[in-house]
C-alpha positions as a Python dict, from the first residue, in 0.01 Angstrom:
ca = {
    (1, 'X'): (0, 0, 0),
    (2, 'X'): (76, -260, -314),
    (3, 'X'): (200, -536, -245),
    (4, 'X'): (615, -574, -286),
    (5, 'X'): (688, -718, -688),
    (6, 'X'): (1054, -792, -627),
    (7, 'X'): (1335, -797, -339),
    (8, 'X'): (1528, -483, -247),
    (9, 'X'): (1821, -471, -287),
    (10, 'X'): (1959, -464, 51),
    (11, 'X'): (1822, -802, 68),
    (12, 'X'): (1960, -928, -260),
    (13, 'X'): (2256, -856, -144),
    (14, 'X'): (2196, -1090, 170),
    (15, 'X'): (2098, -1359, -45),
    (16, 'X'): (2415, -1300, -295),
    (17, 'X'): (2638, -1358, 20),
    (18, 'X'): (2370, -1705, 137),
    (19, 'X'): (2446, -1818, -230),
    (20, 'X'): (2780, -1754, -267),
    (21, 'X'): (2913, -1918, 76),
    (22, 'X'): (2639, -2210, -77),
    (23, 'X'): (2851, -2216, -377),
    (24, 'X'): (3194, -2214, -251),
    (25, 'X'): (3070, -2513, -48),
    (26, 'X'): (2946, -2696, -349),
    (27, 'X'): (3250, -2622, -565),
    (28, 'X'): (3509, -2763, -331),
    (29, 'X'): (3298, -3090, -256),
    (30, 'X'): (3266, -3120, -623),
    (31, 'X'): (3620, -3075, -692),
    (32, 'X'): (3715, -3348, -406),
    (33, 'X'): (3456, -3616, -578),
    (34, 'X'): (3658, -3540, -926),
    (35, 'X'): (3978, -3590, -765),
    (36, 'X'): (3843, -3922, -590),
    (37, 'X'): (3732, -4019, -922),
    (38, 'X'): (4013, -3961, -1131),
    (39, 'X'): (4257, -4081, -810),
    (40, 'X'): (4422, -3744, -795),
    (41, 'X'): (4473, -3825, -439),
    (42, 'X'): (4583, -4192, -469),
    (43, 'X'): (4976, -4337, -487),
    (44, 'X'): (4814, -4715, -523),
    (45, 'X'): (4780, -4921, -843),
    (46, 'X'): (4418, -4984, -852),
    (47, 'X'): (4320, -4843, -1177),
    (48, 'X'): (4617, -4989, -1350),
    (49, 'X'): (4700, -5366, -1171),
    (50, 'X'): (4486, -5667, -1260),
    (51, 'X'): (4287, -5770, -1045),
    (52, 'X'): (4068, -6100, -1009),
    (53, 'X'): (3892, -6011, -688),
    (54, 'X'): (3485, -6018, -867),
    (55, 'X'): (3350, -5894, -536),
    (56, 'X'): (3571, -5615, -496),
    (57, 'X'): (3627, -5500, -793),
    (58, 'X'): (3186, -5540, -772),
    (59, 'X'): (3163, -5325, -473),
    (60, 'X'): (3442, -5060, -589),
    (61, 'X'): (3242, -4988, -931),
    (62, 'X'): (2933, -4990, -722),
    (63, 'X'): (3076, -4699, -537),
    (64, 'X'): (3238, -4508, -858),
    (65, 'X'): (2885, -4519, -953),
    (66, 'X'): (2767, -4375, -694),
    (67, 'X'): (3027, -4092, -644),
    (68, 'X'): (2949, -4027, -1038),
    (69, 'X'): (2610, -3930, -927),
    (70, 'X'): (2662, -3730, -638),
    (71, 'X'): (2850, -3561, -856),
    (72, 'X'): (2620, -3497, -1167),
    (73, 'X'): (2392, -3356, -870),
    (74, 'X'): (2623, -3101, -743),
    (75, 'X'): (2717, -3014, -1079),
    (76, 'X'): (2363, -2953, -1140),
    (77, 'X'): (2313, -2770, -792),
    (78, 'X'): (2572, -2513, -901),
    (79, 'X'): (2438, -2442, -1186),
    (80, 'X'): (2126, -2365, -1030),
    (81, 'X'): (2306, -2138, -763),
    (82, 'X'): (2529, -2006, -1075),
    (83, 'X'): (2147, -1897, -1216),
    (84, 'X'): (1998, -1760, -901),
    (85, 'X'): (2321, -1514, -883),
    (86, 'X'): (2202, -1439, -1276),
    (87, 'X'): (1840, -1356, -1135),
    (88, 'X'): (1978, -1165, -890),
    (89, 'X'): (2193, -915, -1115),
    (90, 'X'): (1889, -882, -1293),
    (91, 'X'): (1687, -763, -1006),
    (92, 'X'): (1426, -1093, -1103),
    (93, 'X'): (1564, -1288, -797),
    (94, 'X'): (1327, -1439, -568),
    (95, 'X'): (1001, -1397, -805),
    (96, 'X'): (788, -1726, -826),
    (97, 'X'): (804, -1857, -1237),
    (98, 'X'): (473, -1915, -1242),
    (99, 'X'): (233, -1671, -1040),
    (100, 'X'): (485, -1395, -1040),
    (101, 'X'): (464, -1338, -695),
    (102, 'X'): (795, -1300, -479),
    (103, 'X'): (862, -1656, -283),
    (104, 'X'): (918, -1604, 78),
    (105, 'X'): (1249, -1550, 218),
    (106, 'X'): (1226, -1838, 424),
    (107, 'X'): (1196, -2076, 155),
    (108, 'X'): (1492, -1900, -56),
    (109, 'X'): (1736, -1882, 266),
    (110, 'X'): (1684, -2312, 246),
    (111, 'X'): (1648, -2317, -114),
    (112, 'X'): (1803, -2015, -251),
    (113, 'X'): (1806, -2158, -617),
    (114, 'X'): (1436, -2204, -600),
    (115, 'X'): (1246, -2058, -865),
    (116, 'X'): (889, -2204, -742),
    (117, 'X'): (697, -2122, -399),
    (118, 'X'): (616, -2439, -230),
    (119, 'X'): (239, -2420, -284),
    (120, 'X'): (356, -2344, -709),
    (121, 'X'): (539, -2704, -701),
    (122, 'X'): (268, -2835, -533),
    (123, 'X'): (5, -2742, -752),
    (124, 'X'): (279, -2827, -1033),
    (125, 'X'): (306, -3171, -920),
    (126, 'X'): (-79, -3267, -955),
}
């Protein structure tokens, strides 16, 4: 018997629905960091009043700052799932970059954007 060189598609498909419901996720906490950012949700005055409150005003940028990552990460985390739905409509879902071996479905149900098998990034990361 040789050994399996890509995922049926019965189970592409039950990865499709993992990344979708993945994605949907990711979209709408994205959306609700841009709308905290750009105080879509907000009635107050804070990004047009002066202020003279150092230590506030400190601790609020501090926390834009913050939300400005989180949300450069999810941005990138979507485009990873947007990819892995790309690798799946080509049938190339699931196959490890570098041996070519399929990663195991374990790993892709946690990570299902992954494109490396653990021991790959492993060995990648000496």
């Amino acid at each position: 018997m040789s050994e399996k060189t890509r995922y049926t598609d019965e189970e592409l498909e039950e990865f499709r629905q993992i990344i979708n419901e993945k994605l949907a996720l990711a979209k709408r906490d994205y959306n609700q960091m841009m709308r905290i950012l750009t105080n879509q949700d907000s009635n107050d005055v804070d990004d047009t009043s002066p202020t003279y409150k150092a230590l506030e005003e400190g601790s609020s940028t501090q926390t834009k700052e913050e939300l400005i990552q989180m949300a450069a990460r999810q941005q990138k985390f979507i485009q990873g799932l947007e990819a892995a739905l790309v690798r799946i409509e080509n049938k190339t879902y699931g196959v490890d970059r570098i041996t070519g071996q399929l990663i195991p479905k374990e790993r892709l149900r946690a990570v299902p954007h992954a494109t490396l098998s653990v021991e790959s990034k492993l060995n990648r990361n000496k």
